[in-house]
mmCIF file of C-alpha atoms in Angstrom:
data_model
loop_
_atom_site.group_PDB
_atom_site.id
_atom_site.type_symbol
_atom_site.label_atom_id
_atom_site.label_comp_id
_atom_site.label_asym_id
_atom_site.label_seq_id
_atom_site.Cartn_x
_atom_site.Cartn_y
_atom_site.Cartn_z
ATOM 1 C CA UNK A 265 -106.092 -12.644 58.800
ATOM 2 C CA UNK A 266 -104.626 -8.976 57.538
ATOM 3 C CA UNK A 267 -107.128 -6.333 56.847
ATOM 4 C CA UNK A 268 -107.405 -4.629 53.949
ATOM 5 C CA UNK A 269 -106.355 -1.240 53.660
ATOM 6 C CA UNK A 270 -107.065 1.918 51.224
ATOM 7 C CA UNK A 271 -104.958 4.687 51.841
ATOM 8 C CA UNK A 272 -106.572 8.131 49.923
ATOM 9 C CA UNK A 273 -103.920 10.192 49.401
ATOM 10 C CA UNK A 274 -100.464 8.164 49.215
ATOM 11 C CA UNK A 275 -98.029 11.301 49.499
ATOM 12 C CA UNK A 276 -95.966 12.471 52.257
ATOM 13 C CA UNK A 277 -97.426 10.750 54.814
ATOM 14 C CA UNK A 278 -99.495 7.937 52.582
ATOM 15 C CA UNK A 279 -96.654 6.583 51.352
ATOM 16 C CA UNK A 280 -94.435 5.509 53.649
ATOM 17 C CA UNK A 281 -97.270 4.512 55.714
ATOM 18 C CA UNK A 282 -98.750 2.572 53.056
ATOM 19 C CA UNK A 283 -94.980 0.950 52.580
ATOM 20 C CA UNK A 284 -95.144 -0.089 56.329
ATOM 21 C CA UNK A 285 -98.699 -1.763 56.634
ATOM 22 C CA UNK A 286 -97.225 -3.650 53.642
ATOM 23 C CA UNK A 287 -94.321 -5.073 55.692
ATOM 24 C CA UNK A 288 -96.549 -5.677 58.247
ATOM 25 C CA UNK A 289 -99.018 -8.238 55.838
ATOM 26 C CA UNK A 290 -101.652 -5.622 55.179
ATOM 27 C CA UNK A 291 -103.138 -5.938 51.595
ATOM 28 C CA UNK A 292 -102.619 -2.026 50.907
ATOM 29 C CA UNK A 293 -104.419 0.420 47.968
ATOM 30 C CA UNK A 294 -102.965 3.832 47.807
ATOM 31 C CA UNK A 295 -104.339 6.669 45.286
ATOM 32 C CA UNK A 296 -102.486 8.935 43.913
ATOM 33 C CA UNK A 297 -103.908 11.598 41.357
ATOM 34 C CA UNK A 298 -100.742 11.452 38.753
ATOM 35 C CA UNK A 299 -100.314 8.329 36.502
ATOM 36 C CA UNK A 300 -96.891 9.160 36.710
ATOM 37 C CA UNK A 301 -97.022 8.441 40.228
ATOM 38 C CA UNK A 302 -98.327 4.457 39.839
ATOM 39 C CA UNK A 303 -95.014 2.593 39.223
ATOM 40 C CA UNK A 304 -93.935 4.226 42.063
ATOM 41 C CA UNK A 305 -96.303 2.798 44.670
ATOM 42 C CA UNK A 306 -96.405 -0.751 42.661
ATOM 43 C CA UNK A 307 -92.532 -0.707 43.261
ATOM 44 C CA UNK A 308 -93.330 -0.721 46.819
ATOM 45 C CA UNK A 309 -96.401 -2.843 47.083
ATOM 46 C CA UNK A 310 -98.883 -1.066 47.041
ATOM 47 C CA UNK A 311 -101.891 -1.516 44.682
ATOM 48 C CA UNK A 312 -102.204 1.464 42.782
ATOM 49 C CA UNK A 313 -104.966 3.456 41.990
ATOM 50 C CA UNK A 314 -105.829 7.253 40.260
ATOM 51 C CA UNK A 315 -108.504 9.042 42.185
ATOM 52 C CA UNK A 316 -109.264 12.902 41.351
ATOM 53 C CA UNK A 317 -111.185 14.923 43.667
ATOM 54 C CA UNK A 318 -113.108 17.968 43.070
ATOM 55 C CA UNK A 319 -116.313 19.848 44.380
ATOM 56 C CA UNK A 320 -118.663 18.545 42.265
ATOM 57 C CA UNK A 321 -117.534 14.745 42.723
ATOM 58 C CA UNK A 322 -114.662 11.906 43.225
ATOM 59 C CA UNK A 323 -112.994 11.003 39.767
ATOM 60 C CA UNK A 324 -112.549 6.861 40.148
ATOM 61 C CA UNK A 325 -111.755 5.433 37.283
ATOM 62 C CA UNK A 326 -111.699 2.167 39.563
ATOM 63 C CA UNK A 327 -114.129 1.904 42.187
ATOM 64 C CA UNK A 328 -112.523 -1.645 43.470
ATOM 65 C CA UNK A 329 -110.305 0.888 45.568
ATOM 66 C CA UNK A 330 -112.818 1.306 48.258
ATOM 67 C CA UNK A 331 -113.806 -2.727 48.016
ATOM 68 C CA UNK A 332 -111.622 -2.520 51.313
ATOM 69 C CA UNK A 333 -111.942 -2.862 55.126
ATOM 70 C CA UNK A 334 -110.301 0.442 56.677
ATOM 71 C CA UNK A 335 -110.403 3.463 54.670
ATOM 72 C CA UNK A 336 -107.621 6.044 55.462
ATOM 73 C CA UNK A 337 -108.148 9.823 54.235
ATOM 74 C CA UNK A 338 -104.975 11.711 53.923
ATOM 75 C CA UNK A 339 -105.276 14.214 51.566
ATOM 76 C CA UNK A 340 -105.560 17.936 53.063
ATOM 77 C CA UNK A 341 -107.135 21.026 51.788
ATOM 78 C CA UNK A 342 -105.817 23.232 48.913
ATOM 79 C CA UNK A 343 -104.594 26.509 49.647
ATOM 80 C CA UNK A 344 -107.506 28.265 47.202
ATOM 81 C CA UNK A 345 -110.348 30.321 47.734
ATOM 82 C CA UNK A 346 -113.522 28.958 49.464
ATOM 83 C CA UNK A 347 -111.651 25.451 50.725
ATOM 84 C CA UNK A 348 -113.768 25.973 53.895
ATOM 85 C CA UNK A 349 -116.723 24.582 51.770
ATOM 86 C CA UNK A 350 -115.201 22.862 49.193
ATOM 87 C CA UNK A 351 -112.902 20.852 51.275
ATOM 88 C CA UNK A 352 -116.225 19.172 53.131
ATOM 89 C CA UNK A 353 -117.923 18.719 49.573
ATOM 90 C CA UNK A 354 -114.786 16.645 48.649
ATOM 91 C CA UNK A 355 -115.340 14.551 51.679
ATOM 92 C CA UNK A 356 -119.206 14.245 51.007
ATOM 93 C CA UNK A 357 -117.826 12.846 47.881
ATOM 94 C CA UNK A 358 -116.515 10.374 49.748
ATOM 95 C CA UNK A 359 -118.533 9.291 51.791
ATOM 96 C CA UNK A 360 -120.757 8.530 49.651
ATOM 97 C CA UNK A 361 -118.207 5.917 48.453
ATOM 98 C CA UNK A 362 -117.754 4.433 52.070
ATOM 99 C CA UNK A 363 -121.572 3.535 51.723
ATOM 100 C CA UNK A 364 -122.074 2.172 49.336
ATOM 101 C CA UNK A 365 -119.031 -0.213 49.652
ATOM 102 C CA UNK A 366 -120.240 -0.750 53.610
ATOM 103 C CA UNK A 367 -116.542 0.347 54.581
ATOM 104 C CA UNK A 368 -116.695 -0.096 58.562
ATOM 105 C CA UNK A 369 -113.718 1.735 59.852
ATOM 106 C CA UNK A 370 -112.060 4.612 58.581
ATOM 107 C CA UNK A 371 -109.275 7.304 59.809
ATOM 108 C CA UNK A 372 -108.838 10.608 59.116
ATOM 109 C CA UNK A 373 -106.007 12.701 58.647
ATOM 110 C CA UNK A 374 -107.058 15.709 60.442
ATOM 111 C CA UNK A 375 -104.762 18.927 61.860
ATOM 112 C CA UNK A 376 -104.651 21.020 64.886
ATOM 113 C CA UNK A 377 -105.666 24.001 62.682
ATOM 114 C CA UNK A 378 -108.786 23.346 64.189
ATOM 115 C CA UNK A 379 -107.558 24.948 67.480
ATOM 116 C CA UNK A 380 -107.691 28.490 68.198
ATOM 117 C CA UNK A 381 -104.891 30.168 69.712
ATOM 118 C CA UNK A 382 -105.834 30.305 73.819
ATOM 119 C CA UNK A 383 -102.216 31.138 75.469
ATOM 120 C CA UNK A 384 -102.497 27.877 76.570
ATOM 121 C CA UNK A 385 -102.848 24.183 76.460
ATOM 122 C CA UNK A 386 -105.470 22.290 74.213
ATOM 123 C CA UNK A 387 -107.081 19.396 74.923
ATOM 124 C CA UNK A 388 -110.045 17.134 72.589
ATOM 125 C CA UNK A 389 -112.582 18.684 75.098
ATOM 126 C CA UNK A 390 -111.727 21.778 74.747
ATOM 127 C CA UNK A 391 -114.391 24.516 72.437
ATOM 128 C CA UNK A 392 -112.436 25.787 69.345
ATOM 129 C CA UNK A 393 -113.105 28.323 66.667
ATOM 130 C CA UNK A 394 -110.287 27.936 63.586
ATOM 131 C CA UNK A 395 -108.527 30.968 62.879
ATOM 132 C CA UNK A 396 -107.933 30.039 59.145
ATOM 133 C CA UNK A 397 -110.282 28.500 56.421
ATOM 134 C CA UNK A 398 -107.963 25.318 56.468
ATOM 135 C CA UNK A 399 -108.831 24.922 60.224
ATOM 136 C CA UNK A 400 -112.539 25.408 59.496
ATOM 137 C CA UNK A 401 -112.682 23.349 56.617
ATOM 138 C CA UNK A 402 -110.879 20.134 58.090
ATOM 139 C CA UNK A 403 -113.390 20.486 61.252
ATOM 140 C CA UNK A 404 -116.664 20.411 59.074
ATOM 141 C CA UNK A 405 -114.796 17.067 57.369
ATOM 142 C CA UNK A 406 -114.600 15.612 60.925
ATOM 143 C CA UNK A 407 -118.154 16.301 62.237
ATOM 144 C CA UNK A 408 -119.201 15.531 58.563
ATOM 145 C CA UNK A 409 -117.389 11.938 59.140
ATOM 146 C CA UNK A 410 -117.777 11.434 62.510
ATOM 147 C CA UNK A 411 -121.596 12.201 62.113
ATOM 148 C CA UNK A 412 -122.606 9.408 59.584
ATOM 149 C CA UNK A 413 -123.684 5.991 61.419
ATOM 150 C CA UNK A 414 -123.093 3.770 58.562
ATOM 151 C CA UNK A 415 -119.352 3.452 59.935
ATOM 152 C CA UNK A 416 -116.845 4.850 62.564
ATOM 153 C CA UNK A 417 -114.225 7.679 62.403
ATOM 154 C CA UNK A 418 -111.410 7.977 64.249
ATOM 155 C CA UNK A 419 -110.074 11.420 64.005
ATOM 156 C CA UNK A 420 -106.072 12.021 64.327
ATOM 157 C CA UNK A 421 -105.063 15.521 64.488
ATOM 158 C CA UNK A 422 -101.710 15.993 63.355
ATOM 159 C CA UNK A 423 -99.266 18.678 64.524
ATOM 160 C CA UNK A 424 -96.696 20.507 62.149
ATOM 161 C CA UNK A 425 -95.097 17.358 60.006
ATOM 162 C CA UNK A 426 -91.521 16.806 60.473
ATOM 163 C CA UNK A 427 -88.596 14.588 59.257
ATOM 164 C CA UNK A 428 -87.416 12.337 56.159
ATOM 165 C CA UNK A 429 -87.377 14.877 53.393
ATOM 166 C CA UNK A 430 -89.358 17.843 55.505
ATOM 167 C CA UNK A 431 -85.945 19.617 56.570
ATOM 168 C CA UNK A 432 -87.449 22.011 59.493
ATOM 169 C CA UNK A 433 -84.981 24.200 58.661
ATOM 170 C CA UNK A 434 -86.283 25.658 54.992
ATOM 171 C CA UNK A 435 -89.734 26.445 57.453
ATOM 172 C CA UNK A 436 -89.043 29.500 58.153
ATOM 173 C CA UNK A 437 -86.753 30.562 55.498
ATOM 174 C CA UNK A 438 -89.036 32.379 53.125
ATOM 175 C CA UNK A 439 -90.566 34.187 56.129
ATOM 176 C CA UNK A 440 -89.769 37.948 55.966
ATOM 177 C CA UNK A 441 -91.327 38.971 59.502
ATOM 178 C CA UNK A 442 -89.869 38.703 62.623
ATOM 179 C CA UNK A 443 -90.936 35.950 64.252
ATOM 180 C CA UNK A 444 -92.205 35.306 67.993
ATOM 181 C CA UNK A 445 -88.920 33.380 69.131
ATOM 182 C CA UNK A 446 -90.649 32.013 73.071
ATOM 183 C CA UNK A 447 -93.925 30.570 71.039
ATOM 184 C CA UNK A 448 -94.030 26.843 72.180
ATOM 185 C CA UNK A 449 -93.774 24.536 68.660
ATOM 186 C CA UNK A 450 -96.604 22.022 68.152
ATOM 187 C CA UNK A 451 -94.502 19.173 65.950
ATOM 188 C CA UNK A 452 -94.711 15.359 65.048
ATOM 189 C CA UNK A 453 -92.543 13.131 63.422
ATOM 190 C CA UNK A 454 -93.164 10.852 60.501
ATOM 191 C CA UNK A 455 -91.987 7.940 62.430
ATOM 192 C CA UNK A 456 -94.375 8.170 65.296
ATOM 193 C CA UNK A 457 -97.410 9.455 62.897
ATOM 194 C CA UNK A 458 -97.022 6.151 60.991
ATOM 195 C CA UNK A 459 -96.401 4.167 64.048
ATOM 196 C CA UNK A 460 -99.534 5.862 65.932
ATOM 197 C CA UNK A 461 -101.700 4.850 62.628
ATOM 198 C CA UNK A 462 -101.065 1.379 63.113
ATOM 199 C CA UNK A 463 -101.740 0.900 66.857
ATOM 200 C CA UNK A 464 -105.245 2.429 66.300
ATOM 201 C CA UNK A 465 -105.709 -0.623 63.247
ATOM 202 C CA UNK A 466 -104.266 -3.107 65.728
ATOM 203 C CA UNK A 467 -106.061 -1.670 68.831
ATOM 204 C CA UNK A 468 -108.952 -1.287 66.888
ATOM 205 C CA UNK A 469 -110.234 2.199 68.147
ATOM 206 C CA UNK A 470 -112.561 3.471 66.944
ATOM 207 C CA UNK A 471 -114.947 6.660 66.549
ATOM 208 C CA UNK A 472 -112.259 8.638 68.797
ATOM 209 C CA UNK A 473 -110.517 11.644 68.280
ATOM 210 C CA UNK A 474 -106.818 12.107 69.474
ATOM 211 C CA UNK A 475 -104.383 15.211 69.698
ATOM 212 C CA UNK A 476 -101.312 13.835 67.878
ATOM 213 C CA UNK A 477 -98.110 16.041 68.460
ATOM 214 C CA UNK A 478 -95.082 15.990 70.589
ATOM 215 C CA UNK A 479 -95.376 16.028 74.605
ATOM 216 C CA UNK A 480 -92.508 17.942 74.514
ATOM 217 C CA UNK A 481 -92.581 21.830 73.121
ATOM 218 C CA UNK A 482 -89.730 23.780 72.657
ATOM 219 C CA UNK A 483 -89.770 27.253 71.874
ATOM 220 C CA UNK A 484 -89.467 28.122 68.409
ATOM 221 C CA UNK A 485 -86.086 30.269 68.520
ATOM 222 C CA UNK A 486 -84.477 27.218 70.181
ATOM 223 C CA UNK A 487 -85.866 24.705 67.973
ATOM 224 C CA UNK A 488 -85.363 26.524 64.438
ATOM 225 C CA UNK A 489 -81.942 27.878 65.813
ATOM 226 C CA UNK A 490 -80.733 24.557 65.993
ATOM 227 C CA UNK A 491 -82.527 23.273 62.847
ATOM 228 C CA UNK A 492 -80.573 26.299 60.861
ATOM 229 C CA UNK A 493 -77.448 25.300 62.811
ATOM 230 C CA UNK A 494 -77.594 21.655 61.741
ATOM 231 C CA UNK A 495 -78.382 22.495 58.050
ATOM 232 C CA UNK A 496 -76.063 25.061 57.358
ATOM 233 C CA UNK A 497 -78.825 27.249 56.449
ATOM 234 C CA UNK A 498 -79.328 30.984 58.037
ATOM 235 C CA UNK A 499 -80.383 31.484 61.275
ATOM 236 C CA UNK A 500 -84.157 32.887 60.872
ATOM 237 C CA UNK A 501 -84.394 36.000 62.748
ATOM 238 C CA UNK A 502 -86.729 36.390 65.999
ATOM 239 C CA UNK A 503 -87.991 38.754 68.212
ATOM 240 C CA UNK A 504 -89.090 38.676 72.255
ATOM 241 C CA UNK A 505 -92.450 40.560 71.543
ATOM 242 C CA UNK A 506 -95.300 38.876 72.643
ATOM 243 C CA UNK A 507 -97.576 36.598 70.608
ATOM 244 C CA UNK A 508 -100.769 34.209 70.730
ATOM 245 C CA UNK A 509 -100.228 30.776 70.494
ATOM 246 C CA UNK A 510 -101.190 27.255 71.568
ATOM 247 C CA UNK A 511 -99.919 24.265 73.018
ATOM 248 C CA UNK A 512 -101.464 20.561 71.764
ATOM 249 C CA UNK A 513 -102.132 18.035 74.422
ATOM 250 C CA UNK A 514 -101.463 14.700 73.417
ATOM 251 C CA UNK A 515 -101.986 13.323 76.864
ATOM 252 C CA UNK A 516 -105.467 11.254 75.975
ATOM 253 C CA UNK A 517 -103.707 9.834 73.048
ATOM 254 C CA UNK A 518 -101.007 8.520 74.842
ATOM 255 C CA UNK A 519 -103.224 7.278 78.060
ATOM 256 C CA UNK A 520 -106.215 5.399 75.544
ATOM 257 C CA UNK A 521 -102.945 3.599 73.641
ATOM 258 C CA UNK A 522 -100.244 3.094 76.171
ATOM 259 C CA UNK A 523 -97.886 4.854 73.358
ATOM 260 C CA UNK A 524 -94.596 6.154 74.192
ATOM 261 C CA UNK A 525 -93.227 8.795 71.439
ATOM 262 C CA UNK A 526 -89.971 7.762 69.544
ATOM 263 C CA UNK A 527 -89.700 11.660 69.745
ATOM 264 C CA UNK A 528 -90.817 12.881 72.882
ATOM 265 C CA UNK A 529 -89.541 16.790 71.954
ATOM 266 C CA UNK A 530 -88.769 17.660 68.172
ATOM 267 C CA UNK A 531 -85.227 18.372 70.108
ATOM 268 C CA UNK A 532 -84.600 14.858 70.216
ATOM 269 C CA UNK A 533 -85.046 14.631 66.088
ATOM 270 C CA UNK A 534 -83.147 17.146 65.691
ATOM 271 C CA UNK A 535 -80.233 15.511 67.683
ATOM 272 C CA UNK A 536 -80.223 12.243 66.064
ATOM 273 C CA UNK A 537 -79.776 14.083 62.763
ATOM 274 C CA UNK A 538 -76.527 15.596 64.207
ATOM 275 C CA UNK A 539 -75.389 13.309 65.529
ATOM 276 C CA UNK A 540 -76.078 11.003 61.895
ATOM 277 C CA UNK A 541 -78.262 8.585 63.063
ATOM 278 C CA UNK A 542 -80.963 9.352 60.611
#
């Protein structure tokens, strides 16, 4: 028998996710926080619900969302003031939910924000300090969610988001300083962040937490060059001076699920969309 599944968050990545587990015979929920938004996910069944968060507390008008067996969390932190602290509230809020509806399993959308720059690879083990509130705020949600013993957490952090309507191209086009063009790029595509999901339901792993990115990592002149090239867009201007940066190791992920990446380098995206296969 199918699981259940509750997707929080059905947008960019919720959605077609939530579109796939319901090809595959999962019963799916997805929430969404615009009633204009509803038809849309009912269209491509998924049971829809409305749930608002903010600091104070979870708006659900209908708790029979979380009446569910695996709970996924994909909604990331605003871009406002103080999201280090309200961003773990929000999940608080949730949890509390998880409780008291005895959900056992649940994953988490995470990000490699969490990792500082080290001029060098990054690994699950490694000790981290985020650079940016966003970072710090996603890594309190983990430890907050990962230290509850009620249920289990697996924790997928997800590299820069790429393909179906994300055109890597428009990136870097409202950026007005010169960028760093030998920095490595940290990217994953929607097709293998979807896929991913649902070998960690089918594997059943649990309370883990995996580096999800590319193996491969171009530099960024090459890969944005290219991206520009394809689109028709302007080239982004770079420069050779040195920078920090950081370069996600996916290698436990791929080891603990036997996965092979549909896009092993974001290069490989890129040439599929030239050559109009996608």
């Amino acid at each position: 028998m199918k699981k259940r599944v509750s997707i929080l968050g059905c947008g960019w990545l919720g959605k077609p996710l939530g579109q796939f587990l319901t090809s595959e015979g999962f019963k799916v929920k997805g929430s969404v926080r615009q009633t204009t938004e509803l038809e849309e996910l009912a269209k491509i069944g998924i049971q829809p619900f409305i749930i608002y968060l903010i600091p104070e507390k979870a708006l659900v008008p209908d708790e029979s969302f979380f009446e569910t067996d695996i709970l996924i969390i994909s909604i990331p932190p605003k871009r406002i003031e103080g999201i280090d602290s309200v961003y773990p509230q929000q999940i608080g809020n949730i949890i509390s939910f998880i409780k008291k509806y005895k959900i056992r399993e649940v994953v988490f959308i995470s990000s490699t924000s969490v990792y500082n720059s080290t001029n060098g690879s990054v690994s699950e083990l490694d000790k981290f300090v985020p650079e940016k509130p966003s970072g710090k705020a996603v890594l309190a949600a983990e430890n907050l969610l990962q230290s509850v013993g009620n249920f289990q957490t697996t924790v997928l952090r997800f590299g820069g988001l790429i393909g179906a309507d994300r055109n890597p191209a428009q990136f870097l086009q409202r950026t007005k300083t010169k960028l760093n063009a030998t920095v490595p790029v940290n990217l994953i595509h929607l097709d293998d962040c979807i896929a991913i999901i649902h070998q960690i339901i089918k594997k059943q792993i649990w309370g883990e937490t995996f580096n999800v990115c590319c193996p491969e990592h171009p530099a960024r002149g090459e890969f944005y060059t290219k991206a520009s090239e394809i689109s028709g867009l302007p080239v982004p201007e770079f420069q050779n001076t040195s920078s920090d940066y950081k370069i996600i190791d996916s290698s436990k992920l791929m080891s603990r699920l036997d996965y092979s990446f549909k896009y092993a380098s974001p290069l490989d995206y890129l040439k599929d969309v030239e050559d109009g296969k996608i």
